[in-house]
Short mmCIF file of C-alpha atoms in Angstrom, two decimals:
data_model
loop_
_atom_site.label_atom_id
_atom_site.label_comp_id
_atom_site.label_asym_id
_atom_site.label_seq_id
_atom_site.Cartn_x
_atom_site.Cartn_y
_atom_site.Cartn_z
CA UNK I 1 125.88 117.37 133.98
CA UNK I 2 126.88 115.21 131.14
CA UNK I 3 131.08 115.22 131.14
CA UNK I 4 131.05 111.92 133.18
CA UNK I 5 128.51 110.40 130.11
CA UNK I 6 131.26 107.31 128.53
CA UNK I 7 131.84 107.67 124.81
CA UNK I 8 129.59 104.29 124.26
CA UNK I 9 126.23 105.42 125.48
CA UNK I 10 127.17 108.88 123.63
CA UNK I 11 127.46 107.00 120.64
CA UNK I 12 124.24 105.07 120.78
CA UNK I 13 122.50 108.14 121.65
CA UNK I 14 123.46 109.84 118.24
CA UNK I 15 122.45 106.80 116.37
CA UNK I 16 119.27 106.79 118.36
CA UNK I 17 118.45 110.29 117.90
CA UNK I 18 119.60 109.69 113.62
CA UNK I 19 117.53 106.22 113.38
CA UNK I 20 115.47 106.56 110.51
CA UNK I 21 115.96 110.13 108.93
CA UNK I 22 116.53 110.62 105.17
CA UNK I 23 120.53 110.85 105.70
CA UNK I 24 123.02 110.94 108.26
CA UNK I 25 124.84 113.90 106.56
CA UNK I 26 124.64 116.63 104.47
CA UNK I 27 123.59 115.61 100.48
CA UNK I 28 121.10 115.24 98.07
CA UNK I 29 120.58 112.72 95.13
CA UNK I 30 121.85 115.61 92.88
CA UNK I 31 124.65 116.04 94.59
CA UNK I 32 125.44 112.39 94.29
CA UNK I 33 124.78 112.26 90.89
CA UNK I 34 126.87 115.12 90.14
CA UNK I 35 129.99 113.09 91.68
CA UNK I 36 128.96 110.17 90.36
CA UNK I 37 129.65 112.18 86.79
CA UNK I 38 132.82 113.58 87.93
CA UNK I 39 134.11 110.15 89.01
CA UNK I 40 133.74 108.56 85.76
CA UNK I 41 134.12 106.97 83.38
CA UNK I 42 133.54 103.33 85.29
CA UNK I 43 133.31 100.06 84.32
CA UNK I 44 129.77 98.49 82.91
CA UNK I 45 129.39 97.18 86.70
CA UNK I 46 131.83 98.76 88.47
CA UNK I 47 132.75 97.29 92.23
CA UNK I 48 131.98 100.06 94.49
CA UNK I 49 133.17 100.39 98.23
CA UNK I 50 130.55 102.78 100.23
CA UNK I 51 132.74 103.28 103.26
CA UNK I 52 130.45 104.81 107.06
CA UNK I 53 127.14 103.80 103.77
CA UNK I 54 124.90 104.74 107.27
CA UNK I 55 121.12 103.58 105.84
CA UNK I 56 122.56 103.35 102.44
CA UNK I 57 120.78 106.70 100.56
CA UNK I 58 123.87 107.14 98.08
CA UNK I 59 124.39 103.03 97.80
CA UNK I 60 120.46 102.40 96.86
CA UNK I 61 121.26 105.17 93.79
CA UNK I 62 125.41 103.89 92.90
CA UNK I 63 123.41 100.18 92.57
CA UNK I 64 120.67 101.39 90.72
CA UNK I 65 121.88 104.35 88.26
CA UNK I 66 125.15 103.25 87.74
CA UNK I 67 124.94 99.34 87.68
CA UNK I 68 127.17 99.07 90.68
CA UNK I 69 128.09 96.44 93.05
CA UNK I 70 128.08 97.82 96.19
CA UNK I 71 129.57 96.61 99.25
CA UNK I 72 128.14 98.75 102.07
CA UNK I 73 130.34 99.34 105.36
CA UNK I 74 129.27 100.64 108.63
CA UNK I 75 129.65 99.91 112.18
CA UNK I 76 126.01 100.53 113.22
CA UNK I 77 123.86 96.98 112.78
CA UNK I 78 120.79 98.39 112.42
CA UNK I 79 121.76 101.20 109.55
CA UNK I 80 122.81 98.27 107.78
CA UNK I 81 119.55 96.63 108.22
CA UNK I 82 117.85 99.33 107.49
CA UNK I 83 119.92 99.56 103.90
CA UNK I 84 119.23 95.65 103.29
CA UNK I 85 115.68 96.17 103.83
CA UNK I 86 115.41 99.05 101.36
CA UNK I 87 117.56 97.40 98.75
CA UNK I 88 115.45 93.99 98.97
CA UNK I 89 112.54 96.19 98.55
CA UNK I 90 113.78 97.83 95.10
CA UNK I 91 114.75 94.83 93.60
CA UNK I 92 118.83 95.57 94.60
CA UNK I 93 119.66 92.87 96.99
CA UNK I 94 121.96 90.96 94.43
CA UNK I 95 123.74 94.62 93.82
CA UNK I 96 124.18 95.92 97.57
CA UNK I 97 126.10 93.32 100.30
CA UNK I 98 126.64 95.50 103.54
CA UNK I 99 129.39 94.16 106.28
CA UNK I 100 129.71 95.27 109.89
CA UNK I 101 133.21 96.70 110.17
CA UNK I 102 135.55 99.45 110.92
CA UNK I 103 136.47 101.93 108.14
CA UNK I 104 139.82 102.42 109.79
CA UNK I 105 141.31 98.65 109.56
CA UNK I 106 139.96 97.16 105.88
CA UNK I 107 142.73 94.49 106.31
CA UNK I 108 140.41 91.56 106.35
CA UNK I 109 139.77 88.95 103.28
CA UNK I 110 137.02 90.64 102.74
CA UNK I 111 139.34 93.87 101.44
CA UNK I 112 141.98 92.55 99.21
CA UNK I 113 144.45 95.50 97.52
CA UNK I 114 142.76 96.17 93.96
CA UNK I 115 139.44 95.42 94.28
CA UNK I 116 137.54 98.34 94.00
CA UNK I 117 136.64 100.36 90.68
CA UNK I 118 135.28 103.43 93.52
CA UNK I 119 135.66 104.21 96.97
CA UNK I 120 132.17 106.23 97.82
CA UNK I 121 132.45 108.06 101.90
CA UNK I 122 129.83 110.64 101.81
CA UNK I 123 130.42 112.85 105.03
CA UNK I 124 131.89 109.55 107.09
CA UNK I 125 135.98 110.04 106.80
CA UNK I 126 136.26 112.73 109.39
CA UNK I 127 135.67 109.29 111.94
CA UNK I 128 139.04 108.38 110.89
CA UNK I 129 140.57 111.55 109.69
CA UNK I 130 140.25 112.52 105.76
CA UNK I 131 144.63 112.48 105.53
CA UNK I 132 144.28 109.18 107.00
CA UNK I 133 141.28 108.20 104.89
CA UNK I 134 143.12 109.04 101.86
CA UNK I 135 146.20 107.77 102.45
CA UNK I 136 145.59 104.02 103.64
CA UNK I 137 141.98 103.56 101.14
CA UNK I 138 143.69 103.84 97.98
CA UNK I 139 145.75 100.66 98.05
CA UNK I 140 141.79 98.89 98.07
CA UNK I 141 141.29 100.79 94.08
CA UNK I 142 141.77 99.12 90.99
CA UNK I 143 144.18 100.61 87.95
CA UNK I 144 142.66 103.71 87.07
CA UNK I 145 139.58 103.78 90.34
CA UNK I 146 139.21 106.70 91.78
CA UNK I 147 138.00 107.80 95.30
CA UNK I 148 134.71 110.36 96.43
CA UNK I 149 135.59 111.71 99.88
CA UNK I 150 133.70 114.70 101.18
CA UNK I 151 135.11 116.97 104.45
CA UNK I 152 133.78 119.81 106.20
CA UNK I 153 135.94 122.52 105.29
CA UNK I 154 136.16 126.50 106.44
CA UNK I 155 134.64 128.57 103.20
CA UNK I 156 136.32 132.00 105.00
CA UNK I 157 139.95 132.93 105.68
CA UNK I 158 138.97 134.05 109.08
CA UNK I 159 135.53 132.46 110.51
CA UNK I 160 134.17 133.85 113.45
CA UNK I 161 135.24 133.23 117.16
CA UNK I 162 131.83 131.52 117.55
CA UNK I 163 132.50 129.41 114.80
CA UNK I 164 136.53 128.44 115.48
CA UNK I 165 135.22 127.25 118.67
CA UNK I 166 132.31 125.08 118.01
CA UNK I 167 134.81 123.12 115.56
CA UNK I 168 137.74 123.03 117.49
CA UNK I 169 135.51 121.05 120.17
CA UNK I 170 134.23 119.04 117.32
CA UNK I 171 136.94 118.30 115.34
CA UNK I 172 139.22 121.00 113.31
CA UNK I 173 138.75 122.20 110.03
CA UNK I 174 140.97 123.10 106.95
CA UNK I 175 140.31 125.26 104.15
CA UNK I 176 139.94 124.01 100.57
CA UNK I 177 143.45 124.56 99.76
CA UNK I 178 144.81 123.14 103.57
CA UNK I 179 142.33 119.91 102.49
CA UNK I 180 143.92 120.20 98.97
CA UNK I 181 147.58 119.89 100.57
CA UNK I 182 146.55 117.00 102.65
CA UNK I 183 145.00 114.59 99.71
CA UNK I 184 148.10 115.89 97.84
CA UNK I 185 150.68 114.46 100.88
CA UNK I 186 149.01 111.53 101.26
CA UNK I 187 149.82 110.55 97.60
CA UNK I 188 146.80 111.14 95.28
CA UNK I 189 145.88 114.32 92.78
CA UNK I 190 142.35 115.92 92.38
CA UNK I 191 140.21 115.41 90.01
CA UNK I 192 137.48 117.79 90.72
CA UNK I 193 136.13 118.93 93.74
CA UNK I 194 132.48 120.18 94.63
CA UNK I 195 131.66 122.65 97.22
CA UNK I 196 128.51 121.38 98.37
CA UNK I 197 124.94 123.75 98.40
CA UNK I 198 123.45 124.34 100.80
CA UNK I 199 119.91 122.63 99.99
CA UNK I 200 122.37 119.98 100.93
CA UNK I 201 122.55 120.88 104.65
CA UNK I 202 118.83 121.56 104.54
CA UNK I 203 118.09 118.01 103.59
CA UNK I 204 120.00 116.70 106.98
CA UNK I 205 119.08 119.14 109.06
CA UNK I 206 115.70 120.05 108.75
CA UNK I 207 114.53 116.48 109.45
CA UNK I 208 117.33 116.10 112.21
CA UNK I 209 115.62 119.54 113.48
CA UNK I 210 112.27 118.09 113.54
CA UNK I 211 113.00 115.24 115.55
CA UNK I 212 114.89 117.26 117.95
CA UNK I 213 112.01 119.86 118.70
CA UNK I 214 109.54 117.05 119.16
CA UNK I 215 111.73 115.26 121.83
CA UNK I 216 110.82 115.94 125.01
CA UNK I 217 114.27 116.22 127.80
CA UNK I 218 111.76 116.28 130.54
CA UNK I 219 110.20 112.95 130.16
CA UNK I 220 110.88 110.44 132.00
CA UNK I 221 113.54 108.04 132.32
CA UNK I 222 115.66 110.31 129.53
CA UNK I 223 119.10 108.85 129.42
CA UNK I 224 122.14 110.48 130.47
CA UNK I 225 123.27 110.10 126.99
CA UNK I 226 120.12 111.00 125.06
CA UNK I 227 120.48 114.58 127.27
CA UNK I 228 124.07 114.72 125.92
CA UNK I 229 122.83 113.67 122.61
CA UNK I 230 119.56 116.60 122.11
CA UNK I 231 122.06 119.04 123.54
CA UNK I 232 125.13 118.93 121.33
CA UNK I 233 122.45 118.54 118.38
CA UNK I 234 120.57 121.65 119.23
CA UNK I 235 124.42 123.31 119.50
CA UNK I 236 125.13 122.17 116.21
CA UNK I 237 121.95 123.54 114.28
CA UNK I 238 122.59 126.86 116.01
CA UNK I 239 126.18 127.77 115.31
CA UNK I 240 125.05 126.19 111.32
CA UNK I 241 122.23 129.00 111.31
CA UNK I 242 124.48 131.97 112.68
CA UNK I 243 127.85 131.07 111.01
CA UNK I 244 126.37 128.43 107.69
CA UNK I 245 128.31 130.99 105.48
CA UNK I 246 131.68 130.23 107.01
CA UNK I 247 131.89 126.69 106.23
CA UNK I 248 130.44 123.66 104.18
CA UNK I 249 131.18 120.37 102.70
CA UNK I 250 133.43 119.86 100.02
CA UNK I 251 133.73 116.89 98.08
CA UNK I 252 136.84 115.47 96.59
CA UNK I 253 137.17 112.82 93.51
CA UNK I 254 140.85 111.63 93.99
CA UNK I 255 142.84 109.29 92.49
CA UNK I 256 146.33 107.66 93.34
CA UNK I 257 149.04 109.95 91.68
CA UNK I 258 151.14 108.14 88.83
CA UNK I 259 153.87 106.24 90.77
CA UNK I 260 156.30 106.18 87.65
CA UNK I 261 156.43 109.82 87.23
CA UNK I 262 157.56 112.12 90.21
CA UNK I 263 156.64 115.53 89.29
CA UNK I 264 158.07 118.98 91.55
CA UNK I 265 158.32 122.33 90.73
CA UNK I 266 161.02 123.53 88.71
CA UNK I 267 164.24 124.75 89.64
CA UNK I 268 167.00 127.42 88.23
CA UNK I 269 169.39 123.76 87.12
CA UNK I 270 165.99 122.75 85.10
CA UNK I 271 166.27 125.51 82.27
CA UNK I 272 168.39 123.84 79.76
CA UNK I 273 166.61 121.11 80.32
CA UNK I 274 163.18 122.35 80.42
CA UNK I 275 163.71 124.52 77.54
CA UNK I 276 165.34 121.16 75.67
CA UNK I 277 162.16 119.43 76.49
CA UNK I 278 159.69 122.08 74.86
CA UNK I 279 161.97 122.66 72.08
CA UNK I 280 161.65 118.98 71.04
CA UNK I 281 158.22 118.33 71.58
CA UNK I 282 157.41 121.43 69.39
CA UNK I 283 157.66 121.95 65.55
CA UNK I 284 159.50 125.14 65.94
CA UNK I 285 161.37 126.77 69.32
CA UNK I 286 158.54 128.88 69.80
CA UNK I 287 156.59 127.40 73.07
CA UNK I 288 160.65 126.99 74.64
CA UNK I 289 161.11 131.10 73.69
CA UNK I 290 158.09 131.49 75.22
CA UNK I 291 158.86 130.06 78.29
CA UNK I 292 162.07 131.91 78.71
CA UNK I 293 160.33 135.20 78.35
CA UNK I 294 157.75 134.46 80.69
CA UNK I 295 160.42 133.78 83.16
CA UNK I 296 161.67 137.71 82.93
CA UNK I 297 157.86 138.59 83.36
CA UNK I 298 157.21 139.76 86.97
CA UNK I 299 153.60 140.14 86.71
CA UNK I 300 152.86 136.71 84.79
CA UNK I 301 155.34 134.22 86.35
CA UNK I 302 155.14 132.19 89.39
CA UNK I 303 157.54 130.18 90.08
CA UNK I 304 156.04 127.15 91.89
CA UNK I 305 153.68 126.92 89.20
CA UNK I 306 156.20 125.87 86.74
CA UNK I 307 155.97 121.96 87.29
CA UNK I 308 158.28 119.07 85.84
CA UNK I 309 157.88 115.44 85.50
CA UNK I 310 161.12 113.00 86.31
CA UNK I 311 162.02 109.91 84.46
CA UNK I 312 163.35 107.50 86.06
CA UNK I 313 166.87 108.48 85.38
CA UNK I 314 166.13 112.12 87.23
CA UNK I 315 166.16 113.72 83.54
CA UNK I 316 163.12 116.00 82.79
CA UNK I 317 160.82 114.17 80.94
CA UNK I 318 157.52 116.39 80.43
CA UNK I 319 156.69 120.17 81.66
CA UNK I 320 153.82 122.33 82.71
CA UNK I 321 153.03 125.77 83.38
CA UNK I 322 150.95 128.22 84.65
CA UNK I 323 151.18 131.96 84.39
CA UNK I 324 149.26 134.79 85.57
CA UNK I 325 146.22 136.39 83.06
CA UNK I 326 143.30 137.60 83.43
CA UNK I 327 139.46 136.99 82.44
CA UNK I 328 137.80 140.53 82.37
CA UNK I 329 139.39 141.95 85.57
CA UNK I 330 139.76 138.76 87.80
CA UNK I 331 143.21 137.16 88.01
CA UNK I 332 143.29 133.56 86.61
CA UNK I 333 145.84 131.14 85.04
CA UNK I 334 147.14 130.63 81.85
CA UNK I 335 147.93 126.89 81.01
CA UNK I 336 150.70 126.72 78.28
CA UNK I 337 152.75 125.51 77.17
CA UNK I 338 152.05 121.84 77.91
CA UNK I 339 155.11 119.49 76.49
CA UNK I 340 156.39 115.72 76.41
CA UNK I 341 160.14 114.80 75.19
CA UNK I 342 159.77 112.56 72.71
CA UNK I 343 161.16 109.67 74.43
CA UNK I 344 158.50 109.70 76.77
CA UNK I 345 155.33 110.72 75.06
CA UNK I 346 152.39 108.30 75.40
CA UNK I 347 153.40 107.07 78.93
CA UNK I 348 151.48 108.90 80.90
CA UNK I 349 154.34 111.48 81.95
CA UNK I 350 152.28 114.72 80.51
CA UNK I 351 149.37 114.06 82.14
CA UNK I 352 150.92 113.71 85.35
CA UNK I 353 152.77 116.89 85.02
CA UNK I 354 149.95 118.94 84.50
CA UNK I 355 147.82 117.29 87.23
CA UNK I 356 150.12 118.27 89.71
CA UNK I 357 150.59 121.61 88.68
CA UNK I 358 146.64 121.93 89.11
CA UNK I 359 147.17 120.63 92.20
CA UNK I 360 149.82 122.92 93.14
CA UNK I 361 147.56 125.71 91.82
CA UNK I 362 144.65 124.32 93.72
CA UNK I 363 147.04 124.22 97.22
CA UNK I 364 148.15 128.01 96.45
CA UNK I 365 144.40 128.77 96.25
CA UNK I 366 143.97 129.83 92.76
CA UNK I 367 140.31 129.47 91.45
CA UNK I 368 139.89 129.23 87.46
CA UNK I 369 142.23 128.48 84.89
CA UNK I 370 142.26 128.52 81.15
CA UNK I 371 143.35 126.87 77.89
CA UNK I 372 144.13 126.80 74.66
CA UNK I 373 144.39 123.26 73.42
CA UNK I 374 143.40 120.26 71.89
CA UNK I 375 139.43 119.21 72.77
CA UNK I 376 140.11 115.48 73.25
CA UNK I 377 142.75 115.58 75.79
CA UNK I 378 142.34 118.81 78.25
CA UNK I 379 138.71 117.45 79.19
CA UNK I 380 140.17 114.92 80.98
CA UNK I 381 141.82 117.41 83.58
CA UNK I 382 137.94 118.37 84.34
CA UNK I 383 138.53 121.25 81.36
CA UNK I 384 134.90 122.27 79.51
CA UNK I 385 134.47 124.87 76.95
CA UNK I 386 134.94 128.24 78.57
CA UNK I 387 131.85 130.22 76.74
CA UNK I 388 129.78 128.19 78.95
CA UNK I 389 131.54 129.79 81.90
CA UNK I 390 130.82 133.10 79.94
CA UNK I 391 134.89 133.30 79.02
CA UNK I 392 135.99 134.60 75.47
CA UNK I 393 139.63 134.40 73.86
CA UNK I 394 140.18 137.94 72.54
CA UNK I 395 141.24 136.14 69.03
CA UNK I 396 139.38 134.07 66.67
CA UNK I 397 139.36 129.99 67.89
CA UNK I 398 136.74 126.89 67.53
CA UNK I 399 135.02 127.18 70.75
CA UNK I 400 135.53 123.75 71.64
CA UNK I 401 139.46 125.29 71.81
CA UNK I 402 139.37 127.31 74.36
CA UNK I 403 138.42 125.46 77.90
CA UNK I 404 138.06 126.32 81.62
CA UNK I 405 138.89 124.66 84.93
CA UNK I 406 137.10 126.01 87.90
CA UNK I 407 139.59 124.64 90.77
CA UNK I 408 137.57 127.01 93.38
CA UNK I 409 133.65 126.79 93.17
CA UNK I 410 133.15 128.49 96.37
CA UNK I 411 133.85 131.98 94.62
CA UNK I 412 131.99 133.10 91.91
CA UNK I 413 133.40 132.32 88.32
CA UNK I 414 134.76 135.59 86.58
CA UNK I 415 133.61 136.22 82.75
CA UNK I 416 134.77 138.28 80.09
CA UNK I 417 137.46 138.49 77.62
CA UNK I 418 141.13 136.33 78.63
CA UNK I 419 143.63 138.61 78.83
CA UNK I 420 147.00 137.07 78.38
CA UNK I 421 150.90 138.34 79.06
CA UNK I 422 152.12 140.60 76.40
CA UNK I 423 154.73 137.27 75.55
CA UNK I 424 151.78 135.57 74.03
CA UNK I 425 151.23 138.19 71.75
CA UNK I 426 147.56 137.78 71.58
#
């Protein structure tokens, strides 16, 4: 009764049926302060973009917690209304400036390349496409800004029928790694990502399913669009309360991958190289011998997972890699050795080495890795002490020493003892 309803009067429908609710997606304060963390550090006042901002919930707290300036984008007048009204109220008008526009063409004045510290789109990219999101937002950052984009991704390798079908009328999902890949192609690296909980969805939908239940679709003079509207929203809550566990929101902090460095996996005409590269960055040729006898390890090497960076010239210029342990009986990854030639230490080359192996890691859908390392430069890479993960070195080490990554907070974090190959000989 509703196919012939035109994509215009659907649309004002759903912002009919939204006006006025907490949030127009799934989130919480927490949650947003819990990226806010992971996107830092910022400037004192750092210029932040809040791209589909709807009424502004995560704008109101970037302009008051974190001293932003906010501009606030969304196509729906009376959202951004709604967002002036609430930021004049709190004393925030001078932070906050909304605009009317289109997320997908920020080619106006009013978006010049480089003039944004953060680019904030809480649960609004899918309009455009998150590939697409990432790809054409990052020329608006600063040096060194960073971008917040959250999808809806599947949390199961094989949802149910129910589920596949519901989204593949309402836009297809990836899984973390498939989303992973994507921010990867389009040119950035990952800084951390957050698999939303689900208090989260309970914040959007129990008000959205409030608001449904008291409408009534008999009354009269319903619009043909407001039917449409009450019926693909009662859909929606119903295939989140039978198949919830099978996906969720997952929230990326990206930022643009180091242009002067191109990093790939390494290759069999690498290993002179590579092992040239470790040997010099090293007191002795131990961390080089150590990579060449983790190469004859079947169990503990894997071979995209040893990453290097290029300089300019095409020589190898800094390495990374990853290799198969354990914590307690749960397979993780081991990152060592970590090394810079000379020539090129201090430029950024080593960092950008090991953030794309993580990212490769992340892609190939590995979940935790560990290291041993220097306290002032792995927490950077999103690295904290692994005793509060409930991970233990099975050797004596400062506890600040030994670090974890979670790259996969949708499974639960293994604890225990780090069990290393026998070429460590730890």
């Amino acid at each position: 009764m509703t196919d012939h309803i035109d994509d215009a009067s659907r649309t004002e429908a759903f912002f009919t049926l939204h006006h006025r609710l907490p949030r127009q997606s799934p989130g919480s304060d927490a949650t947003t302060r819990r990226l806010l963390a992971l996107a830092g550090p910022l400037p004192d006042r750092p210029r932040v973009l809040d791209l589909g901002c709807g009424p502004g919930r995560a704008a109101l707290l970037l302009a008051a917690e974190a001293g932003a300036e906010v501009t606030a984008v969304d196509l729906h007048q009376p959202f951004l209304d709604e967002l002036d009204e609430a930021a004049k109220a709190r004393g925030l008008g001078g932070r906050i400036r909304t605009v009317r526009a289109d997320m997908g063409d920020l080619t106006g004045p009013g978006f010049p390349a480089g003039s944004f510290d953060l680019i904030w789109a809480e649960g609004s990219a899918y309009c455009i496409g998150f590939a697409t999101a990432v790809r054409d937002w990052q020329r608006l950052l600063a040096p060194g800004g960073a971008m917040m984009i959250s999808e809806c991704v599947w949390t199961t390798d094989a949802p149910s029928a129910g589920a596949r079908d519901f989204w593949h009328r309402n836009g297809s999902l990836r899984t973390l790694p498939e989303t992973t890949a994507a921010a990867v192609t389009a040119g950035c690296t990952v800084s951390a990502v957050l698999l939303q909980p689900d208090s989260d969805w309970d914040t959007y939908y129990v008000p959205l399913a409030e608001r449904v239940e008291s409408a009534d679709p008999t009354a009269p003079g319903l619009s043909p669009g407001m039917e449409w509207a009450l019926a693909a929203t009662r859909e929606e809550l119903a295939v989140r309360r039978e198949y919830g566990a099978e996906y969720g929101y997952a929230a990326y902090v990206l930022r643009p991958a180091d242009p002067r460095w191109a990093t790939r996996p390494e290759t069999a005409a690498d290993r002179e190289a590579v092992h040239a590269v470790n040997s010099a960055a090293f007191p002795t040729r131990d961390e080089a011998d150590l990579v060449d006898t983790l190469r004859a390890d079947a169990e503990a090497w894997l071979p995209h997972l040893s990453y290097v960076a290029e300089a300019p010239d095409g020589s190898v210029a800094a390495y990374a890699l990853l290799t198969r342990c354990r914590v307690g009986d749960a397979p993780a990854l081991a990152l060592a050795p970590v090394a810079t030639s000379p020539a090129h230490q201090r430029q950024g080359a080593g960092q950008a080495v090991v953030r794309a192996v993580l990212d490769e890691a992340r892609v190939r859908g590995e979940a935790l890795v560990v290291v041993l390392g220097h306290p002032d430069y792995y927490p950077r890479f999103g690295f904290v002490p692994a005793s509060r993960h409930g991970i233990r070195p099975g050797f004596e080490v400062p506890d600040e020493a030994i670090m974890a990554l979670v790259l996969d907070d949708s499974v639960p974090v293994p604890v225990g003892m780090i069990r290393y190959p026998a070429a460590f000989g730890v």
